[in-house]
């Protein structure tokens, strides 16, 4: 039977893995981090199995007649935060080589989980700049650049609002991209943009599941086929949600006689 200290270590390791999975880390990296923390605290046997929606950890004290204990951590949502993944990765290495207490380690993880690399203002401006410069790169005029910048910022606020409603990822992307298409058509009609097609394409770039596709390939190549397939399916469904959101608005606009 595991003691209270080992139980705290497991909670610490699972929390580190949870932050990494919620931040979009690859499966092998999550499993390596959880295993590294357990081994650093002298848990003789720790077997970790992670998927995109949960982490399973089995521990044993290594004796012949000991009982094995299995712990499960359910992951309900995820996003992309490469900075947190890097910090947790570095934390696991520091924890293994330094004499941090479990309480100190837990506090460090909580600080990492609450941290933001950029302020809210920079993130809002970043969304606008991504949308506008993609539009410019695709051949948009300066008026399209300005329209995409405004749409990128407005859509970022819409996305934050939808996240607070805790909507499903696919519904959130569907609604956000529908707003993008609606604003692009509106801006073009009132003369704040020239080409609504380029504005829409540039503005939906922030929603494309590029990291999910990359992680799906990396998980598959490292043998985590279940996670690779689930990430690939997630990327496909997100792409469908984006296309459906834009397509629905364009279809309705065309049906009521609009020209774009």
Short mmCIF file of C-alpha atoms in Angstrom, two decimals:
data_model
loop_
_atom_site.label_atom_id
_atom_site.label_comp_id
_atom_site.label_asym_id
_atom_site.label_seq_id
_atom_site.Cartn_x
_atom_site.Cartn_y
_atom_site.Cartn_z
CA UNK A 1 0.00 0.00 0.00
CA UNK A 2 1.31 3.44 -0.85
CA UNK A 3 1.87 5.95 1.94
CA UNK A 4 0.65 9.54 2.17
CA UNK A 5 3.90 10.98 0.79
CA UNK A 6 3.74 8.77 -2.29
CA UNK A 7 0.10 9.75 -2.73
CA UNK A 8 1.08 13.45 -2.72
CA UNK A 9 3.81 12.71 -5.26
CA UNK A 10 1.29 11.01 -7.53
CA UNK A 11 -1.07 13.97 -7.27
CA UNK A 12 1.86 16.25 -8.15
CA UNK A 13 2.86 14.11 -11.14
CA UNK A 14 -0.72 13.86 -12.41
CA UNK A 15 -1.17 17.62 -12.07
CA UNK A 16 1.97 18.22 -14.14
CA UNK A 17 0.69 15.81 -16.78
CA UNK A 18 -2.74 17.43 -16.73
CA UNK A 19 -1.28 20.90 -17.40
CA UNK A 20 0.77 19.52 -20.28
CA UNK A 21 -2.19 17.74 -21.88
CA UNK A 22 -4.42 20.79 -21.47
CA UNK A 23 -1.68 22.84 -23.16
CA UNK A 24 -1.52 20.54 -26.20
CA UNK A 25 1.62 18.51 -25.41
CA UNK A 26 2.53 15.31 -27.22
CA UNK A 27 1.63 12.05 -25.46
CA UNK A 28 5.19 10.75 -25.12
CA UNK A 29 6.22 14.02 -23.44
CA UNK A 30 3.38 13.76 -20.90
CA UNK A 31 4.21 10.15 -20.08
CA UNK A 32 7.92 10.96 -19.74
CA UNK A 33 7.21 13.88 -17.38
CA UNK A 34 4.92 11.89 -15.08
CA UNK A 35 7.36 8.96 -15.01
CA UNK A 36 10.33 11.26 -14.35
CA UNK A 37 8.64 12.86 -11.32
CA UNK A 38 7.62 9.48 -9.87
CA UNK A 39 11.12 8.04 -10.33
CA UNK A 40 12.70 11.14 -8.80
CA UNK A 41 10.73 10.49 -5.59
CA UNK A 42 11.90 6.87 -5.36
CA UNK A 43 8.67 5.19 -6.39
CA UNK A 44 10.11 1.84 -7.57
CA UNK A 45 7.53 1.04 -10.24
CA UNK A 46 5.42 3.56 -12.17
CA UNK A 47 3.71 2.77 -15.44
CA UNK A 48 2.02 5.69 -17.25
CA UNK A 49 -0.49 5.57 -20.08
CA UNK A 50 -1.83 8.85 -21.43
CA UNK A 51 -4.39 9.67 -24.09
CA UNK A 52 -5.76 13.00 -25.19
CA UNK A 53 -8.58 12.70 -22.65
CA UNK A 54 -6.97 11.06 -19.63
CA UNK A 55 -3.86 9.89 -17.77
CA UNK A 56 -3.54 6.47 -16.13
CA UNK A 57 -0.76 5.78 -13.62
CA UNK A 58 -0.09 2.44 -11.95
CA UNK A 59 2.35 2.34 -9.04
CA UNK A 60 3.85 -0.43 -6.94
CA UNK A 61 6.40 -0.48 -4.12
CA UNK A 62 8.31 -3.26 -5.87
CA UNK A 63 7.94 -5.96 -3.21
CA UNK A 64 6.74 -9.45 -4.10
CA UNK A 65 3.43 -9.31 -2.23
CA UNK A 66 2.59 -5.64 -2.66
CA UNK A 67 -0.66 -4.40 -4.13
CA UNK A 68 -0.61 -2.33 -7.28
CA UNK A 69 -2.58 0.93 -7.27
CA UNK A 70 -3.91 2.65 -10.37
CA UNK A 71 -4.87 6.31 -10.58
CA UNK A 72 -6.83 8.08 -13.31
CA UNK A 73 -7.00 11.77 -14.21
CA UNK A 74 -9.71 12.79 -16.64
CA UNK A 75 -8.92 15.65 -19.07
CA UNK A 76 -12.00 17.50 -20.28
CA UNK A 77 -10.59 20.28 -22.43
CA UNK A 78 -7.40 21.39 -24.11
CA UNK A 79 -5.85 24.39 -25.80
CA UNK A 80 -2.44 25.38 -27.13
CA UNK A 81 0.17 26.90 -24.80
CA UNK A 82 3.71 25.98 -25.78
CA UNK A 83 5.16 28.18 -23.03
CA UNK A 84 3.50 26.10 -20.29
CA UNK A 85 4.68 22.87 -21.92
CA UNK A 86 8.24 24.17 -21.92
CA UNK A 87 8.00 25.28 -18.28
CA UNK A 88 6.58 21.94 -17.08
CA UNK A 89 9.23 20.11 -19.08
CA UNK A 90 11.94 22.13 -17.37
CA UNK A 91 10.19 21.75 -13.99
CA UNK A 92 10.32 17.94 -14.20
CA UNK A 93 14.06 18.05 -14.83
CA UNK A 94 14.69 20.51 -12.01
CA UNK A 95 12.48 18.47 -9.66
CA UNK A 96 14.48 15.34 -10.46
CA UNK A 97 17.85 16.97 -9.80
CA UNK A 98 17.02 19.32 -6.89
CA UNK A 99 15.66 18.74 -3.43
CA UNK A 100 12.31 20.42 -3.79
CA UNK A 101 9.61 19.33 -1.38
CA UNK A 102 6.32 18.07 -2.77
CA UNK A 103 4.56 21.17 -1.42
CA UNK A 104 7.09 23.46 -3.11
CA UNK A 105 6.73 21.54 -6.35
CA UNK A 106 2.93 21.80 -6.22
CA UNK A 107 3.13 25.55 -5.65
CA UNK A 108 5.49 25.90 -8.62
CA UNK A 109 3.05 23.97 -10.82
CA UNK A 110 0.16 26.18 -9.70
CA UNK A 111 2.21 29.28 -10.55
CA UNK A 112 2.97 27.86 -14.00
CA UNK A 113 -0.70 27.00 -14.57
CA UNK A 114 -1.76 30.56 -13.70
CA UNK A 115 0.97 32.24 -15.71
CA UNK A 116 0.53 33.94 -19.06
CA UNK A 117 3.48 34.70 -21.26
CA UNK A 118 1.78 37.72 -22.80
CA UNK A 119 -0.63 40.26 -21.39
CA UNK A 120 -4.24 40.36 -22.55
CA UNK A 121 -3.52 43.43 -24.70
CA UNK A 122 -0.69 41.67 -26.56
CA UNK A 123 -2.85 38.60 -27.16
CA UNK A 124 -5.65 40.73 -28.60
CA UNK A 125 -3.23 42.61 -30.84
CA UNK A 126 -1.62 39.31 -31.84
CA UNK A 127 -4.96 37.93 -33.03
CA UNK A 128 -5.51 41.04 -35.13
CA UNK A 129 -2.00 40.95 -36.59
CA UNK A 130 -2.20 37.25 -37.52
CA UNK A 131 -5.48 37.78 -39.35
CA UNK A 132 -4.41 40.98 -41.11
CA UNK A 133 -0.96 39.87 -42.27
CA UNK A 134 -2.29 36.57 -43.63
CA UNK A 135 -4.83 38.59 -45.64
CA UNK A 136 -2.04 40.82 -46.92
CA UNK A 137 0.12 37.82 -47.77
CA UNK A 138 -2.73 36.26 -49.77
CA UNK A 139 -2.95 39.38 -51.94
CA UNK A 140 -5.38 41.60 -50.04
CA UNK A 141 -5.36 45.37 -50.34
CA UNK A 142 -4.62 47.76 -47.48
CA UNK A 143 -8.37 48.12 -46.80
CA UNK A 144 -8.60 44.32 -46.51
CA UNK A 145 -5.63 44.42 -44.13
CA UNK A 146 -7.43 46.89 -41.86
CA UNK A 147 -10.71 44.95 -42.03
CA UNK A 148 -8.95 41.68 -41.11
CA UNK A 149 -7.15 43.38 -38.23
CA UNK A 150 -10.47 44.58 -36.79
CA UNK A 151 -12.15 41.21 -37.40
CA UNK A 152 -9.27 39.35 -35.75
CA UNK A 153 -9.63 41.47 -32.61
CA UNK A 154 -13.43 41.27 -32.49
CA UNK A 155 -13.41 37.53 -33.08
CA UNK A 156 -10.89 37.05 -30.28
CA UNK A 157 -13.34 38.67 -27.85
CA UNK A 158 -16.12 36.44 -29.20
CA UNK A 159 -13.94 33.37 -28.65
CA UNK A 160 -13.19 34.37 -25.05
CA UNK A 161 -16.90 34.86 -24.41
CA UNK A 162 -17.72 31.43 -25.86
CA UNK A 163 -14.94 29.82 -23.78
CA UNK A 164 -16.49 31.26 -20.61
CA UNK A 165 -19.75 29.61 -21.62
CA UNK A 166 -17.77 26.33 -21.69
CA UNK A 167 -19.09 25.41 -25.11
CA UNK A 168 -17.84 22.40 -27.01
CA UNK A 169 -14.67 23.09 -29.03
CA UNK A 170 -16.38 22.43 -32.35
CA UNK A 171 -19.40 24.62 -31.56
CA UNK A 172 -17.05 27.39 -30.40
CA UNK A 173 -15.06 27.29 -33.67
CA UNK A 174 -18.27 27.06 -35.71
CA UNK A 175 -19.71 30.18 -34.06
CA UNK A 176 -16.43 32.13 -34.18
CA UNK A 177 -15.90 31.46 -37.88
CA UNK A 178 -19.54 32.31 -38.63
CA UNK A 179 -18.88 35.68 -36.96
CA UNK A 180 -15.74 36.09 -39.10
CA UNK A 181 -17.72 35.54 -42.30
CA UNK A 182 -20.55 37.82 -41.16
CA UNK A 183 -18.17 40.67 -40.27
CA UNK A 184 -16.19 40.24 -43.51
CA UNK A 185 -19.36 40.58 -45.59
CA UNK A 186 -20.54 43.52 -43.49
CA UNK A 187 -17.22 45.36 -43.74
CA UNK A 188 -17.10 44.80 -47.50
CA UNK A 189 -20.61 46.15 -47.95
CA UNK A 190 -19.90 49.36 -46.06
CA UNK A 191 -16.59 49.89 -47.87
CA UNK A 192 -14.16 48.97 -45.09
CA UNK A 193 -12.87 46.05 -47.14
CA UNK A 194 -12.46 45.17 -50.81
CA UNK A 195 -12.30 41.38 -51.10
CA UNK A 196 -14.41 39.44 -48.53
CA UNK A 197 -12.94 36.10 -49.64
CA UNK A 198 -9.39 37.11 -48.72
CA UNK A 199 -10.57 38.74 -45.49
CA UNK A 200 -12.36 35.54 -44.44
CA UNK A 201 -9.44 33.27 -45.33
CA UNK A 202 -6.93 35.47 -43.50
CA UNK A 203 -9.16 35.87 -40.44
CA UNK A 204 -9.88 32.15 -39.93
CA UNK A 205 -6.16 31.30 -39.86
CA UNK A 206 -6.07 31.66 -36.06
CA UNK A 207 -8.59 28.80 -35.79
CA UNK A 208 -6.87 26.28 -38.06
CA UNK A 209 -5.78 23.12 -36.14
CA UNK A 210 -2.15 23.15 -37.24
CA UNK A 211 -0.73 22.05 -33.88
CA UNK A 212 -3.28 19.21 -33.60
CA UNK A 213 -2.26 17.89 -37.01
CA UNK A 214 1.43 18.11 -36.12
CA UNK A 215 0.89 16.33 -32.80
CA UNK A 216 -1.23 13.67 -34.52
CA UNK A 217 1.66 12.88 -36.85
CA UNK A 218 4.24 12.93 -34.03
CA UNK A 219 2.11 10.73 -31.74
CA UNK A 220 1.55 8.25 -34.57
CA UNK A 221 5.27 8.13 -35.41
CA UNK A 222 6.17 7.44 -31.77
CA UNK A 223 3.69 4.54 -31.60
CA UNK A 224 0.84 6.29 -29.75
CA UNK A 225 -1.65 5.32 -32.42
CA UNK A 226 -4.77 5.82 -30.28
CA UNK A 227 -3.80 9.39 -29.44
CA UNK A 228 -2.60 10.02 -32.99
CA UNK A 229 -5.92 8.94 -34.44
CA UNK A 230 -7.94 10.89 -31.87
CA UNK A 231 -5.94 14.08 -32.52
CA UNK A 232 -6.32 13.59 -36.28
CA UNK A 233 -10.07 13.14 -35.87
CA UNK A 234 -10.20 16.26 -33.68
CA UNK A 235 -8.35 18.25 -36.36
CA UNK A 236 -10.74 17.01 -39.06
CA UNK A 237 -13.81 17.92 -36.99
CA UNK A 238 -12.40 21.39 -36.23
CA UNK A 239 -11.77 21.93 -39.95
CA UNK A 240 -15.35 20.84 -40.69
CA UNK A 241 -16.68 23.20 -38.00
CA UNK A 242 -14.71 26.12 -39.48
CA UNK A 243 -15.92 25.37 -43.01
CA UNK A 244 -19.50 24.90 -41.82
CA UNK A 245 -19.53 28.20 -39.90
CA UNK A 246 -18.25 30.20 -42.87
CA UNK A 247 -20.31 28.25 -45.40
CA UNK A 248 -23.58 28.69 -43.51
CA UNK A 249 -23.21 32.48 -43.39
CA UNK A 250 -22.26 32.69 -47.08
CA UNK A 251 -25.19 30.43 -48.00
CA UNK A 252 -27.70 32.53 -46.04
CA UNK A 253 -26.22 35.74 -47.44
CA UNK A 254 -26.53 34.39 -50.99
CA UNK A 255 -30.07 33.14 -50.37
CA UNK A 256 -31.30 36.60 -49.38
CA UNK A 257 -29.82 38.10 -52.54
CA UNK A 258 -26.41 39.21 -51.35
CA UNK A 259 -23.47 39.26 -53.75
CA UNK A 260 -19.93 38.62 -52.61
#
